[in-house]
């Protein structure tokens, strides 16, 4: 009841659809207004967007973090937002915008991508969050449902080579 989700469209559609993310200036202004109102109402806000806020990967160094992530981080810090949820890389990883301080980002995984992880976010009464991740036990599910496919029954062996292929 004291929590709000701030859903942000981080995709770029103009002049064409692009892989890189960015918040439009108008969206940043709108988010600032929403965050100001939430603060006045005594609400905790959890911002969520598709593109990453931070450079989360040494392997994928372009097209993941929003082009104007500095402006977005500044806005989040202005309202002391502790956490941002994103996807895009889907690597189930967390990091902070600055060493030992700043905004935490949790990049969520995808159930469609091995290791088929999911995250559980607990919102505490004091406005803090706890985030943990688990993997779906595909092998147990396959046995319980009488599946015969070797890639499901031996998913731990299958998942890494499959991920590398795709």
mmCIF file of C-alpha atoms in Angstrom:
data_model
loop_
_atom_site.group_PDB
_atom_site.id
_atom_site.type_symbol
_atom_site.label_atom_id
_atom_site.label_comp_id
_atom_site.label_asym_id
_atom_site.label_seq_id
_atom_site.Cartn_x
_atom_site.Cartn_y
_atom_site.Cartn_z
ATOM 1 C CA UNK A 1 0.000 0.000 0.000
ATOM 2 C CA UNK A 2 2.989 2.298 0.406
ATOM 3 C CA UNK A 3 4.697 1.085 -2.761
ATOM 4 C CA UNK A 4 4.491 2.290 -6.343
ATOM 5 C CA UNK A 5 6.014 0.863 -9.491
ATOM 6 C CA UNK A 6 7.439 3.377 -11.952
ATOM 7 C CA UNK A 7 7.322 1.630 -15.325
ATOM 8 C CA UNK A 8 9.691 3.330 -17.773
ATOM 9 C CA UNK A 9 9.747 2.850 -21.540
ATOM 10 C CA UNK A 10 13.472 2.789 -22.278
ATOM 11 C CA UNK A 11 13.124 1.750 -25.925
ATOM 12 C CA UNK A 12 13.979 4.053 -28.813
ATOM 13 C CA UNK A 13 11.560 4.063 -31.719
ATOM 14 C CA UNK A 14 12.545 7.259 -33.549
ATOM 15 C CA UNK A 15 13.849 7.791 -36.162
ATOM 16 C CA UNK A 16 13.784 3.942 -36.253
ATOM 17 C CA UNK A 17 13.672 1.059 -33.783
ATOM 18 C CA UNK A 18 17.042 0.748 -32.083
ATOM 19 C CA UNK A 19 18.661 -1.834 -29.796
ATOM 20 C CA UNK A 20 20.087 0.854 -27.518
ATOM 21 C CA UNK A 21 17.922 2.229 -24.743
ATOM 22 C CA UNK A 22 17.345 5.808 -23.684
ATOM 23 C CA UNK A 23 14.764 7.763 -21.722
ATOM 24 C CA UNK A 24 13.313 10.637 -23.673
ATOM 25 C CA UNK A 25 13.655 14.098 -22.129
ATOM 26 C CA UNK A 26 9.857 14.208 -21.783
ATOM 27 C CA UNK A 27 9.891 10.860 -19.997
ATOM 28 C CA UNK A 28 12.582 12.066 -17.596
ATOM 29 C CA UNK A 29 10.454 15.153 -16.818
ATOM 30 C CA UNK A 30 7.377 13.001 -16.329
ATOM 31 C CA UNK A 31 9.295 10.586 -14.054
ATOM 32 C CA UNK A 32 10.558 13.534 -11.999
ATOM 33 C CA UNK A 33 6.957 14.722 -11.506
ATOM 34 C CA UNK A 34 5.821 11.217 -10.525
ATOM 35 C CA UNK A 35 8.688 10.798 -8.069
ATOM 36 C CA UNK A 36 8.017 14.198 -6.510
ATOM 37 C CA UNK A 37 4.341 13.302 -6.022
ATOM 38 C CA UNK A 38 5.240 9.886 -4.580
ATOM 39 C CA UNK A 39 7.633 11.496 -2.106
ATOM 40 C CA UNK A 40 4.927 13.957 -1.025
ATOM 41 C CA UNK A 41 2.551 11.000 -0.558
ATOM 42 C CA UNK A 42 5.129 9.077 1.506
ATOM 43 C CA UNK A 43 5.398 6.297 -1.060
ATOM 44 C CA UNK A 44 8.279 3.925 -1.803
ATOM 45 C CA UNK A 45 8.974 3.779 -5.540
ATOM 46 C CA UNK A 46 10.505 0.946 -7.512
ATOM 47 C CA UNK A 47 11.536 1.985 -11.055
ATOM 48 C CA UNK A 48 11.473 -0.706 -13.731
ATOM 49 C CA UNK A 49 12.617 -0.553 -17.357
ATOM 50 C CA UNK A 50 13.818 -2.898 -20.044
ATOM 51 C CA UNK A 51 17.297 -1.478 -20.715
ATOM 52 C CA UNK A 52 20.092 -1.598 -18.204
ATOM 53 C CA UNK A 53 21.037 1.398 -16.118
ATOM 54 C CA UNK A 54 24.668 0.318 -15.686
ATOM 55 C CA UNK A 55 27.294 -1.408 -17.826
ATOM 56 C CA UNK A 56 26.713 -4.855 -16.343
ATOM 57 C CA UNK A 57 28.765 -7.017 -18.692
ATOM 58 C CA UNK A 58 32.384 -7.187 -19.773
ATOM 59 C CA UNK A 59 31.279 -9.278 -22.769
ATOM 60 C CA UNK A 60 28.471 -7.026 -24.046
ATOM 61 C CA UNK A 61 29.912 -3.541 -23.767
ATOM 62 C CA UNK A 62 27.577 -1.699 -26.130
ATOM 63 C CA UNK A 63 23.824 -1.402 -26.640
ATOM 64 C CA UNK A 64 22.903 -2.489 -23.101
ATOM 65 C CA UNK A 65 23.160 0.502 -20.752
ATOM 66 C CA UNK A 66 20.848 3.409 -21.575
ATOM 67 C CA UNK A 67 22.571 6.123 -23.603
ATOM 68 C CA UNK A 68 21.589 8.757 -21.023
ATOM 69 C CA UNK A 69 22.048 6.584 -17.959
ATOM 70 C CA UNK A 70 23.894 9.398 -16.144
ATOM 71 C CA UNK A 71 20.748 11.541 -16.235
ATOM 72 C CA UNK A 72 18.636 8.615 -15.056
ATOM 73 C CA UNK A 73 21.029 7.791 -12.194
ATOM 74 C CA UNK A 74 20.996 11.467 -11.173
ATOM 75 C CA UNK A 75 17.176 11.437 -11.087
ATOM 76 C CA UNK A 76 17.072 8.216 -9.048
ATOM 77 C CA UNK A 77 19.641 9.571 -6.589
ATOM 78 C CA UNK A 78 17.714 12.856 -6.262
ATOM 79 C CA UNK A 79 14.794 10.846 -4.840
ATOM 80 C CA UNK A 80 17.028 8.337 -3.024
ATOM 81 C CA UNK A 81 15.660 5.352 -4.939
ATOM 82 C CA UNK A 82 17.563 2.298 -3.755
ATOM 83 C CA UNK A 83 16.841 -0.138 -6.590
ATOM 84 C CA UNK A 84 16.140 -0.307 -10.331
ATOM 85 C CA UNK A 85 14.963 -3.501 -12.067
ATOM 86 C CA UNK A 86 15.914 -4.106 -15.698
ATOM 87 C CA UNK A 87 16.186 -6.881 -18.251
ATOM 88 C CA UNK A 88 17.827 -6.574 -21.694
ATOM 89 C CA UNK A 89 20.934 -8.634 -20.866
ATOM 90 C CA UNK A 90 18.892 -11.040 -18.703
ATOM 91 C CA UNK A 91 22.001 -12.221 -16.844
ATOM 92 C CA UNK A 92 20.668 -12.193 -13.253
ATOM 93 C CA UNK A 93 23.254 -9.791 -11.927
ATOM 94 C CA UNK A 94 23.331 -6.912 -9.444
ATOM 95 C CA UNK A 95 25.657 -3.955 -9.056
ATOM 96 C CA UNK A 96 25.694 -0.388 -7.758
ATOM 97 C CA UNK A 97 26.092 2.880 -9.608
ATOM 98 C CA UNK A 98 29.012 3.835 -7.336
ATOM 99 C CA UNK A 99 31.341 1.889 -5.038
ATOM 100 C CA UNK A 100 29.409 0.986 -1.890
ATOM 101 C CA UNK A 101 26.738 3.621 -2.512
ATOM 102 C CA UNK A 102 24.299 4.797 -5.096
ATOM 103 C CA UNK A 103 21.470 3.017 -6.863
ATOM 104 C CA UNK A 104 21.419 -0.769 -6.976
ATOM 105 C CA UNK A 105 20.439 -2.327 -10.279
ATOM 106 C CA UNK A 106 19.141 -5.882 -10.500
ATOM 107 C CA UNK A 107 19.263 -7.227 -14.039
ATOM 108 C CA UNK A 108 16.647 -9.948 -14.131
ATOM 109 C CA UNK A 109 17.056 -13.233 -15.919
ATOM 110 C CA UNK A 110 14.677 -14.883 -18.343
ATOM 111 C CA UNK A 111 12.967 -18.221 -17.799
ATOM 112 C CA UNK A 112 13.475 -18.865 -21.514
ATOM 113 C CA UNK A 113 17.259 -18.673 -21.170
ATOM 114 C CA UNK A 114 19.265 -21.353 -19.352
ATOM 115 C CA UNK A 115 19.811 -21.502 -16.351
ATOM 116 C CA UNK A 116 16.095 -20.608 -16.245
ATOM 117 C CA UNK A 117 16.418 -18.354 -13.222
ATOM 118 C CA UNK A 118 13.823 -16.193 -11.566
ATOM 119 C CA UNK A 119 14.067 -13.479 -8.977
ATOM 120 C CA UNK A 120 12.017 -12.873 -5.862
ATOM 121 C CA UNK A 121 11.793 -9.317 -4.588
ATOM 122 C CA UNK A 122 10.647 -8.693 -1.018
ATOM 123 C CA UNK A 123 9.560 -5.150 -0.160
ATOM 124 C CA UNK A 124 10.107 -4.471 3.524
ATOM 125 C CA UNK A 125 8.050 -2.092 5.653
ATOM 126 C CA UNK A 126 11.048 0.237 6.084
ATOM 127 C CA UNK A 127 11.279 0.802 2.307
ATOM 128 C CA UNK A 128 14.247 -1.501 1.791
ATOM 129 C CA UNK A 129 14.281 -4.488 -0.530
ATOM 130 C CA UNK A 130 15.645 -8.006 -0.521
ATOM 131 C CA UNK A 131 16.290 -9.674 -3.873
ATOM 132 C CA UNK A 132 17.197 -13.318 -4.353
ATOM 133 C CA UNK A 133 17.419 -15.644 -7.333
ATOM 134 C CA UNK A 134 16.686 -19.295 -7.902
ATOM 135 C CA UNK A 135 16.779 -21.655 -10.871
ATOM 136 C CA UNK A 136 13.829 -23.726 -11.978
ATOM 137 C CA UNK A 137 14.523 -27.422 -11.364
ATOM 138 C CA UNK A 138 13.838 -28.555 -14.923
ATOM 139 C CA UNK A 139 15.101 -32.109 -14.321
ATOM 140 C CA UNK A 140 12.723 -32.746 -11.398
ATOM 141 C CA UNK A 141 9.832 -31.226 -13.325
ATOM 142 C CA UNK A 142 10.565 -33.466 -16.326
ATOM 143 C CA UNK A 143 10.679 -36.621 -14.160
ATOM 144 C CA UNK A 144 7.480 -35.676 -12.284
ATOM 145 C CA UNK A 145 5.637 -35.139 -15.572
ATOM 146 C CA UNK A 146 6.894 -38.304 -17.263
ATOM 147 C CA UNK A 147 8.859 -36.451 -19.941
ATOM 148 C CA UNK A 148 11.241 -38.510 -22.076
ATOM 149 C CA UNK A 149 13.339 -35.744 -23.691
ATOM 150 C CA UNK A 150 16.998 -36.191 -22.736
ATOM 151 C CA UNK A 151 17.621 -32.392 -22.823
ATOM 152 C CA UNK A 152 14.997 -31.946 -20.073
ATOM 153 C CA UNK A 153 15.973 -34.987 -18.001
ATOM 154 C CA UNK A 154 19.655 -33.977 -18.154
ATOM 155 C CA UNK A 155 19.093 -30.227 -18.259
ATOM 156 C CA UNK A 156 22.233 -29.345 -16.278
ATOM 157 C CA UNK A 157 24.356 -30.921 -19.040
ATOM 158 C CA UNK A 158 22.211 -29.425 -21.813
ATOM 159 C CA UNK A 159 21.828 -25.817 -20.682
ATOM 160 C CA UNK A 160 25.347 -24.389 -21.127
ATOM 161 C CA UNK A 161 26.025 -25.785 -24.633
ATOM 162 C CA UNK A 162 22.544 -24.650 -25.683
ATOM 163 C CA UNK A 163 23.119 -21.127 -24.342
ATOM 164 C CA UNK A 164 26.441 -20.905 -26.183
ATOM 165 C CA UNK A 165 24.801 -22.022 -29.457
ATOM 166 C CA UNK A 166 22.068 -19.405 -29.285
#
